[in-house]
XYZ file of C-alpha atoms in Angstrom:
586
model
C 9.170 30.718 -12.950
C 12.279 32.283 -14.234
C 15.334 31.792 -12.131
C 16.482 35.317 -12.695
C 13.272 36.626 -11.016
C 13.965 34.390 -8.008
C 17.609 35.429 -7.857
C 16.797 39.135 -8.017
C 14.167 38.804 -5.262
C 16.693 36.971 -3.027
C 19.415 39.558 -3.722
C 17.107 42.524 -3.071
C 16.168 41.037 0.346
C 19.911 40.351 1.030
C 18.781 36.828 1.773
C 21.371 33.986 1.490
C 20.384 31.368 -0.997
C 21.819 28.361 -2.743
C 21.312 26.050 -5.682
C 22.433 22.521 -6.629
C 23.911 21.011 -9.759
C 23.611 17.307 -10.762
C 24.760 15.250 -13.650
C 22.926 12.298 -15.400
C 24.238 9.057 -13.855
C 25.685 6.526 -16.113
C 23.590 3.554 -14.968
C 19.828 2.937 -14.473
C 20.373 2.059 -10.772
C 22.398 5.192 -10.308
C 19.603 7.246 -11.783
C 16.972 5.657 -9.554
C 19.052 6.333 -6.450
C 19.648 9.859 -7.607
C 15.958 10.512 -7.742
C 15.800 9.498 -4.001
C 18.683 11.838 -3.224
C 17.221 14.793 -5.175
C 13.921 14.373 -3.319
C 15.680 14.568 0.101
C 17.865 17.527 -0.974
C 14.924 19.396 -2.463
C 13.446 19.776 1.046
C 16.461 21.923 1.901
C 14.962 24.691 -0.238
C 17.352 25.407 -3.227
C 16.392 28.353 -5.371
C 16.931 26.040 -8.383
C 18.691 22.889 -9.445
C 20.651 22.520 -12.691
C 21.359 19.343 -14.682
C 24.385 19.027 -16.915
C 24.376 18.189 -20.690
C 26.869 15.780 -22.113
C 29.178 16.918 -24.841
C 27.649 16.597 -28.279
C 24.336 15.670 -26.783
C 25.685 12.405 -25.372
C 23.326 12.506 -22.311
C 20.521 14.460 -24.066
C 17.658 12.076 -23.256
C 18.687 11.371 -19.738
C 19.293 15.078 -19.083
C 15.826 15.914 -20.296
C 14.342 13.041 -18.207
C 16.208 14.238 -15.109
C 15.210 17.871 -15.647
C 11.483 16.899 -16.190
C 11.483 14.977 -12.912
C 13.080 17.723 -10.965
C 10.589 20.335 -12.403
C 7.423 18.242 -12.483
C 7.768 15.572 -9.832
C 9.926 17.320 -7.146
C 8.588 20.852 -7.845
C 12.045 22.527 -7.947
C 12.819 25.180 -10.512
C 15.140 23.567 -12.966
C 17.932 24.855 -15.166
C 18.879 22.689 -18.135
C 22.414 22.974 -19.345
C 22.668 23.045 -23.192
C 25.965 22.961 -25.161
C 26.494 23.719 -28.864
C 29.691 21.898 -29.439
C 29.210 19.226 -32.079
C 25.430 19.798 -31.913
C 23.582 20.350 -35.158
C 20.640 22.824 -35.368
C 18.090 20.046 -35.269
C 19.400 18.742 -31.969
C 19.283 22.206 -30.489
C 15.735 22.793 -31.591
C 14.591 19.380 -30.359
C 16.177 20.019 -26.869
C 14.566 23.466 -26.595
C 11.198 22.137 -27.732
C 11.207 19.216 -25.353
C 12.403 21.467 -22.450
C 9.465 23.866 -23.051
C 7.015 20.938 -23.239
C 8.246 19.733 -19.881
C 7.718 23.092 -18.331
C 11.384 23.981 -18.128
C 11.914 27.696 -18.624
C 15.528 28.009 -17.660
C 18.543 27.249 -19.868
C 22.316 27.521 -19.092
C 23.708 28.169 -22.557
C 27.318 26.791 -22.921
C 29.735 26.162 -25.729
C 30.818 22.883 -24.374
C 34.142 21.047 -24.081
C 37.286 21.880 -25.909
C 36.982 21.398 -29.673
C 39.361 18.874 -31.188
C 40.825 21.014 -33.988
C 39.558 23.235 -36.642
C 38.469 20.473 -39.007
C 36.289 18.752 -36.427
C 35.228 21.783 -34.383
C 31.611 21.348 -35.698
C 29.550 24.598 -35.551
C 25.882 24.018 -35.809
C 24.052 25.235 -38.899
C 23.501 28.964 -38.390
C 26.846 29.603 -36.719
C 26.644 28.003 -33.313
C 30.332 28.180 -32.730
C 30.249 29.684 -29.264
C 27.876 30.227 -26.359
C 27.085 33.721 -27.460
C 25.703 32.273 -30.795
C 23.487 29.908 -28.795
C 22.202 32.722 -26.613
C 21.291 34.814 -29.693
C 19.547 31.912 -31.330
C 17.431 31.083 -28.333
C 16.311 34.620 -28.075
C 15.520 34.812 -31.785
C 13.450 31.721 -31.629
C 11.708 31.916 -28.255
C 11.874 35.642 -27.323
C 11.588 35.976 -23.563
C 10.101 32.667 -22.843
C 13.427 31.128 -21.676
C 15.473 32.568 -18.894
C 19.083 32.190 -20.108
C 22.173 31.828 -17.975
C 25.808 31.747 -19.155
C 29.071 30.736 -17.600
C 31.640 33.206 -16.205
C 35.312 32.607 -15.613
C 36.803 34.818 -12.748
C 40.297 33.832 -13.786
C 39.654 33.724 -17.546
C 39.097 30.602 -19.637
C 41.917 28.030 -19.701
C 42.059 28.256 -23.456
C 42.502 32.056 -23.700
C 45.753 33.396 -22.180
C 44.483 36.977 -22.585
C 42.205 37.522 -19.528
C 41.072 40.910 -20.814
C 39.986 39.561 -24.130
C 38.267 36.703 -22.338
C 36.374 39.152 -20.215
C 35.210 40.987 -23.463
C 33.796 37.667 -24.725
C 32.120 37.018 -21.461
C 30.514 40.557 -21.510
C 29.344 39.891 -25.079
C 27.497 36.754 -23.856
C 25.662 38.702 -21.302
C 24.731 41.516 -23.683
C 23.478 38.983 -26.200
C 20.584 38.268 -23.890
C 21.719 36.472 -20.756
C 19.586 36.806 -17.649
C 22.014 35.422 -15.057
C 25.594 34.084 -14.672
C 27.000 31.070 -12.945
C 30.792 31.225 -12.395
C 33.323 28.580 -12.722
C 34.232 26.807 -9.518
C 36.208 29.003 -7.184
C 38.324 28.218 -4.115
C 39.762 31.692 -3.385
C 36.973 34.037 -2.413
C 39.074 37.186 -3.069
C 39.446 36.155 -6.694
C 35.700 35.936 -7.046
C 34.980 39.175 -5.087
C 37.298 41.125 -7.308
C 35.926 39.654 -10.481
C 32.341 40.331 -9.457
C 33.263 43.921 -8.683
C 34.856 44.226 -12.109
C 31.667 42.941 -13.741
C 29.615 45.582 -11.994
C 32.038 48.327 -12.933
C 31.697 47.277 -16.566
C 27.937 47.615 -16.536
C 26.943 43.955 -16.010
C 23.828 44.047 -13.851
C 22.420 40.485 -14.043
C 22.675 38.205 -10.988
C 26.048 36.529 -10.769
C 26.199 33.241 -8.637
C 29.611 31.855 -7.712
C 30.160 28.132 -8.322
C 31.329 26.030 -5.310
C 32.392 22.440 -5.025
C 33.088 21.139 -1.519
C 36.355 19.133 -1.689
C 35.335 15.386 -1.648
C 38.695 13.663 -1.913
C 42.296 14.550 -2.308
C 42.823 12.960 -5.702
C 39.609 14.384 -7.280
C 40.537 17.919 -6.074
C 44.072 17.537 -7.379
C 42.795 16.503 -10.757
C 40.169 19.313 -10.776
C 42.869 21.886 -10.006
C 45.108 20.499 -12.731
C 42.463 20.638 -15.436
C 40.885 23.980 -14.600
C 43.994 25.810 -13.395
C 41.845 27.378 -10.630
C 43.571 29.363 -7.974
C 43.955 27.531 -4.693
C 45.067 29.383 -1.597
C 48.436 28.137 -0.432
C 47.090 27.446 3.075
C 44.463 25.142 1.667
C 47.038 23.359 -0.449
C 49.273 22.784 2.578
C 46.438 21.559 4.769
C 45.233 19.194 2.065
C 48.764 17.727 1.704
C 48.817 17.077 5.527
C 45.391 15.412 5.421
C 45.616 13.485 2.143
C 45.984 10.059 3.761
C 42.847 10.474 5.818
C 39.643 10.554 3.633
C 37.426 11.920 6.426
C 39.902 14.639 7.366
C 39.919 15.753 3.644
C 36.143 15.877 3.630
C 36.055 17.799 6.907
C 38.593 20.293 5.584
C 36.497 20.591 2.336
C 33.379 21.386 4.367
C 35.257 23.864 6.578
C 36.802 25.680 3.553
C 33.380 25.885 1.845
C 31.716 27.353 4.890
C 34.465 29.921 5.342
C 34.313 30.834 1.645
C 30.533 31.352 1.657
C 30.836 33.461 4.785
C 33.544 35.696 3.058
C 31.296 36.065 0.030
C 28.331 37.016 2.136
C 30.388 39.574 4.036
C 31.163 41.120 0.617
C 27.468 41.335 -0.275
C 27.354 38.134 -2.473
C 24.532 36.146 -0.912
C 24.175 33.171 -3.320
C 26.223 30.067 -4.053
C 25.760 27.363 -6.765
C 26.903 24.073 -5.295
C 28.237 21.480 -7.694
C 27.152 18.296 -5.775
C 28.793 15.521 -7.943
C 25.462 13.824 -7.044
C 26.600 13.548 -3.441
C 24.783 15.025 -0.459
C 26.791 14.547 2.669
C 29.228 17.457 2.370
C 26.603 19.708 0.906
C 24.251 19.208 3.753
C 26.988 19.732 6.348
C 27.962 23.035 4.680
C 24.407 24.241 4.743
C 23.954 23.168 8.324
C 27.045 25.051 9.384
C 25.830 28.138 7.701
C 22.275 27.701 9.067
C 20.921 27.766 5.526
C 18.187 25.576 4.141
C 14.458 25.188 5.117
C 14.264 21.360 5.166
C 14.215 20.864 8.894
C 16.346 18.114 10.461
C 19.213 16.763 8.318
C 18.994 13.291 6.933
C 20.812 10.540 8.800
C 23.587 10.802 6.169
C 24.630 14.249 7.408
C 23.679 13.716 11.111
C 26.026 10.828 11.418
C 28.911 12.258 9.447
C 31.723 12.122 11.999
C 35.501 11.935 11.987
C 35.355 8.193 12.520
C 34.251 7.437 9.001
C 31.429 5.328 7.614
C 30.316 1.795 7.396
C 28.239 -0.329 4.927
C 26.506 -3.591 5.688
C 27.529 -6.796 4.067
C 24.063 -7.221 2.552
C 24.165 -3.760 0.971
C 27.648 -4.232 -0.349
C 26.637 -7.529 -1.970
C 23.676 -5.872 -3.592
C 21.079 -7.742 -1.438
C 17.838 -6.325 -0.170
C 18.300 -3.677 2.473
C 16.142 -2.229 5.176
C 15.935 1.459 5.927
C 19.004 1.416 8.181
C 21.026 -0.486 5.657
C 19.989 1.895 2.927
C 21.309 4.752 4.963
C 24.575 2.902 5.468
C 24.874 2.370 1.691
C 24.279 6.086 0.967
C 26.939 6.910 3.507
C 29.573 4.729 1.845
C 28.690 6.231 -1.511
C 29.288 9.688 -0.116
C 32.334 8.884 2.044
C 34.295 6.906 -0.584
C 33.267 8.269 -4.013
C 36.120 6.545 -5.824
C 34.889 7.390 -9.332
C 36.140 4.913 -11.956
C 35.925 1.930 -9.675
C 33.097 2.987 -7.398
C 29.717 1.307 -6.954
C 27.620 1.418 -10.187
C 24.462 1.801 -7.949
C 25.701 5.015 -6.618
C 24.275 8.257 -8.059
C 27.808 9.608 -8.228
C 29.302 6.604 -10.122
C 31.848 7.835 -12.554
C 31.957 11.478 -11.554
C 35.587 11.737 -10.624
C 38.171 9.603 -12.370
C 36.594 8.724 -15.698
C 38.264 8.158 -18.948
C 36.456 11.242 -20.156
C 35.227 11.132 -23.773
C 36.565 14.595 -24.413
C 40.286 14.916 -24.907
C 42.070 17.807 -23.359
C 44.207 18.723 -26.353
C 43.389 20.362 -29.692
C 44.608 18.534 -32.721
C 47.975 20.222 -32.752
C 48.579 19.448 -29.080
C 47.498 15.820 -29.566
C 49.895 15.254 -32.495
C 52.792 16.894 -30.503
C 52.243 14.706 -27.428
C 50.851 11.459 -28.948
C 52.421 11.487 -32.366
C 50.906 10.248 -35.670
C 50.161 6.590 -35.092
C 49.839 4.434 -38.264
C 50.763 0.998 -37.015
C 50.432 -1.062 -33.826
C 54.000 -0.503 -32.876
C 53.223 3.207 -32.666
C 50.461 2.657 -30.123
C 52.799 0.293 -28.167
C 55.575 2.980 -28.035
C 53.076 5.486 -26.811
C 51.845 3.383 -23.916
C 55.365 2.354 -22.990
C 56.496 5.958 -22.954
C 53.639 6.973 -20.710
C 54.277 4.078 -18.208
C 58.017 4.985 -18.169
C 57.250 8.677 -17.505
C 58.529 10.001 -20.850
C 54.978 10.971 -22.082
C 52.857 12.994 -19.653
C 49.430 11.725 -20.590
C 47.324 9.335 -22.707
C 44.006 9.890 -24.462
C 42.599 7.873 -21.573
C 44.542 9.507 -18.740
C 45.037 13.226 -18.061
C 47.851 12.823 -15.485
C 51.048 10.840 -15.079
C 50.879 7.553 -13.125
C 49.942 7.852 -9.504
C 52.326 7.014 -6.760
C 50.703 3.612 -5.957
C 51.197 2.492 -9.532
C 54.958 3.282 -9.650
C 55.732 -0.017 -7.998
C 54.168 -1.704 -11.063
C 56.190 0.176 -13.645
C 58.477 -2.683 -14.642
C 55.662 -5.223 -15.239
C 53.424 -2.627 -16.931
C 56.287 -1.768 -19.258
C 56.704 -5.415 -20.047
C 53.121 -6.172 -20.898
C 52.709 -2.929 -22.867
C 55.789 -3.997 -24.850
C 53.949 -7.261 -25.641
C 50.958 -5.304 -27.009
C 48.603 -5.252 -24.022
C 47.890 -1.493 -23.721
C 47.059 -0.726 -20.176
C 44.644 2.010 -19.153
C 44.149 1.193 -15.486
C 45.819 -1.001 -12.777
C 46.337 -1.309 -9.093
C 48.656 -3.440 -6.899
C 47.469 -6.117 -4.433
C 47.539 -4.992 -0.739
C 47.303 -7.159 2.313
C 46.553 -5.196 5.465
C 48.337 -1.885 4.708
C 47.753 0.826 7.359
C 44.987 3.268 6.495
C 47.429 6.085 7.204
C 49.970 4.872 4.608
C 50.974 7.821 2.557
C 50.749 5.991 -0.798
C 47.900 3.403 -0.339
C 46.056 4.493 2.773
C 42.413 5.651 2.797
C 39.593 5.868 5.404
C 39.836 6.738 9.057
C 42.964 6.151 11.117
C 43.634 3.021 12.952
C 42.430 0.748 10.202
C 43.839 -1.575 7.497
C 43.107 -1.614 3.777
C 43.177 -4.410 1.265
C 43.187 -4.646 -2.502
C 43.044 -7.204 -5.264
C 45.451 -6.666 -8.102
C 43.787 -5.725 -11.354
C 44.832 -4.680 -14.884
C 42.552 -3.096 -17.484
C 43.931 -3.041 -21.023
C 43.096 -2.905 -24.733
C 44.035 -6.224 -26.353
C 44.388 -6.347 -30.162
C 42.434 -9.012 -31.939
C 45.420 -11.143 -32.820
C 46.326 -11.452 -29.137
C 42.881 -11.802 -27.726
C 42.043 -15.432 -28.323
C 45.137 -16.843 -26.596
C 44.837 -14.344 -23.767
C 41.226 -15.283 -23.174
C 42.195 -18.929 -22.958
C 44.803 -18.090 -20.274
C 42.288 -16.192 -18.244
C 39.684 -18.920 -18.461
C 42.163 -21.568 -17.389
C 43.102 -19.538 -14.305
C 39.508 -19.369 -12.946
C 38.285 -19.005 -10.248
C 41.449 -17.157 -8.982
C 41.255 -14.864 -12.033
C 38.058 -12.970 -12.859
C 37.809 -11.100 -16.192
C 35.408 -8.820 -17.975
C 35.881 -8.275 -21.755
C 33.979 -6.234 -24.414
C 34.583 -4.848 -27.723
C 33.259 -1.759 -29.559
C 30.565 -3.657 -31.214
C 29.044 -4.620 -27.828
C 30.164 -8.180 -27.507
C 30.666 -9.124 -23.881
C 32.358 -11.974 -22.093
C 33.026 -12.683 -18.329
C 33.641 -15.590 -15.992
C 32.205 -13.681 -12.959
C 28.898 -15.357 -12.367
C 26.635 -15.335 -9.355
C 24.821 -18.435 -7.969
C 26.952 -20.856 -9.929
C 25.145 -19.718 -13.099
C 27.004 -19.007 -16.362
C 24.284 -16.753 -17.753
C 25.453 -13.185 -18.579
C 22.387 -11.982 -16.701
C 23.806 -13.569 -13.554
C 27.077 -11.657 -13.743
C 28.341 -11.012 -10.169
C 30.031 -8.030 -8.554
C 33.759 -8.382 -7.730
C 35.153 -6.459 -4.730
C 38.417 -4.643 -5.550
C 39.079 -2.738 -2.411
C 37.954 -3.019 1.141
C 38.914 -1.719 4.579
C 38.747 -2.791 8.212
C 38.495 -0.074 10.843
C 38.066 -0.010 14.599
C 34.472 -0.520 15.706
C 33.187 -0.725 12.204
C 31.999 -3.356 9.847
C 33.958 -4.014 6.610
C 33.845 -1.103 4.280
C 33.717 -2.217 0.644
C 33.679 0.891 -1.568
C 35.162 -0.360 -4.811
C 33.448 -2.903 -6.964
C 33.372 -3.999 -10.606
C 30.429 -5.662 -12.264
C 28.937 -6.019 -15.664
C 27.000 -2.749 -15.357
C 29.878 -0.665 -14.420
C 32.270 -2.291 -16.829
C 29.967 -1.680 -19.842
C 29.402 1.894 -18.813
C 33.138 2.475 -19.044
C 33.493 0.373 -22.170
C 31.397 2.897 -24.012
C 33.582 5.787 -22.854
C 36.800 3.943 -23.560
C 35.948 3.304 -27.195
C 34.562 6.795 -27.533
C 37.958 8.037 -26.628
C 39.476 6.166 -29.578
C 37.011 7.993 -31.820
C 37.856 11.359 -30.343
C 41.556 10.603 -30.894
C 40.936 9.720 -34.462
C 39.087 13.015 -35.131
C 42.339 14.808 -34.285
C 43.528 13.941 -37.788
C 42.142 14.980 -41.187
C 39.327 12.919 -42.595
C 40.549 9.787 -44.438
C 44.049 10.387 -43.346
C 46.322 7.322 -42.570
C 46.190 8.178 -38.894
C 42.463 8.426 -38.708
C 41.914 5.206 -40.741
C 44.391 3.368 -38.521
C 42.961 4.550 -35.158
C 39.403 3.787 -36.272
C 40.298 0.326 -37.458
C 42.255 -0.470 -34.259
C 39.335 0.528 -32.130
C 37.059 -1.682 -34.218
C 39.284 -4.728 -33.833
C 40.518 -4.532 -30.213
C 38.923 -5.639 -26.937
C 38.850 -3.897 -23.626
C 39.624 -6.409 -20.908
C 39.645 -6.110 -17.102
C 41.581 -8.726 -15.214
C 41.214 -9.198 -11.432
C 43.390 -11.571 -9.433
C 41.221 -12.627 -6.480
C 44.240 -13.984 -4.461
C 45.645 -10.823 -2.941
C 48.029 -12.881 -0.953
C 50.041 -13.434 -4.141
C 50.720 -9.892 -5.334
C 52.706 -10.742 -8.428
C 50.712 -13.630 -9.685
C 48.494 -11.532 -12.039
C 51.460 -10.849 -14.350
C 51.687 -14.502 -15.368
C 48.531 -13.989 -17.348
C 50.412 -11.806 -19.854
């Protein structure tokens, strides 16, 4: 059934409705656990679910697989995202053909992430430069078979400073054949209400559904606001600042704000909301419960037991052992309560959703050259990383923002090892029982203590790698390392059951917390599966950076060769009682 028909029916009845959005997980275990999660959430009665599409078709097969399961197995009307950035016509045709074969009748037509400059902004054959071209093409090839949605930007697209011109582009997308609109995430209901009214005044009659993402964590929301430039009410900003050291308080505030926003929208006659889940269910279920929306009966244990005292995970679940039903619930709760992104649990459906490297750079070619220069030798890369660590350069291809507060205490050592040619992309200091309310390092409910092992992740040029690896191996078992290159070679000394087989690679805990009346919470792990998932993105980012320069230019040849020859290495010092010992490895 077409989503537009379901939306029009709900709107005509002035009946509140909602939909969910998921992304394809990076790991097989994450995907398997997401299927369990979607099955539970489907019982709540979403009008539809949507599945995102990786830039350039990076997640094409997994997106189609996930869409097929949602549509055919779980029986939920499914919208497949489809982008045209760096997608040739054959890829578009294949995606549409496979979607139709799977019974998927709804497509959200998008341009995709920011192009990397005119030379590498690849339009598909036939002129697929923008979403409007994709809409026209789908209509020309499939007539009215597909129900087509497009994105709307209540505050204008970040790339277009002229909001009126941006609105003209948006209206053209709708007139090209769109059946419904899903808006960018909004946090100020008045902004959306005014924009929706403007759409109606300009003759746009298709259903428009506001996008909503309940705030999951302080850092993830801060990053989201930074990247999208979305308006955030001052009161919400102030309350977030006050609550930022208490993870549960931030989540509670996120739920409270989402509920208030939906109520304001409903009062204005806007009855639907499209909820970006980040593959998490706790906050989403709490929002729907507070609004008395959903037809799924009693909430799952995840939502029923979401309280201000935080969450627990059993030792067996944290270690990856077999779990019973109660333990499975506990594991789902820790995934939802501590979704720490880059260093989360690779088994979580939400693994990697928040603080990823991100394979798509946030600059066009001109901006990249202005900020990151024109590297042609190793010293240029070294100077760039040192400048970033010292605060003279605002970002790196692997990091959108300046160093976080907890990393500031490491600046001297990070500067030193970058100067030696170890280019750092992630790090954290060791902690030994810091209060959970600490403004810089704290997390979790009040009254607890948090612990961390020091780690550093860095690119290591080939000439340095051999000796570096020897030092790491000689420091075992205190030092655990994971290393991989672009070609897929992998090395580690983190083995389980005293086996040195790569298949027996063990998980290494990086962060844990102890709270009153709770078992140890262990939300942050690294293992072979999670490391290799991020290795792919880390080296993809080298490629994206290289394409900022003309083909066969010295800069492009150098960056490509450097990526081919260096290793990505993660170093963990398991002795958190010696906070500075890790630096002796460099």
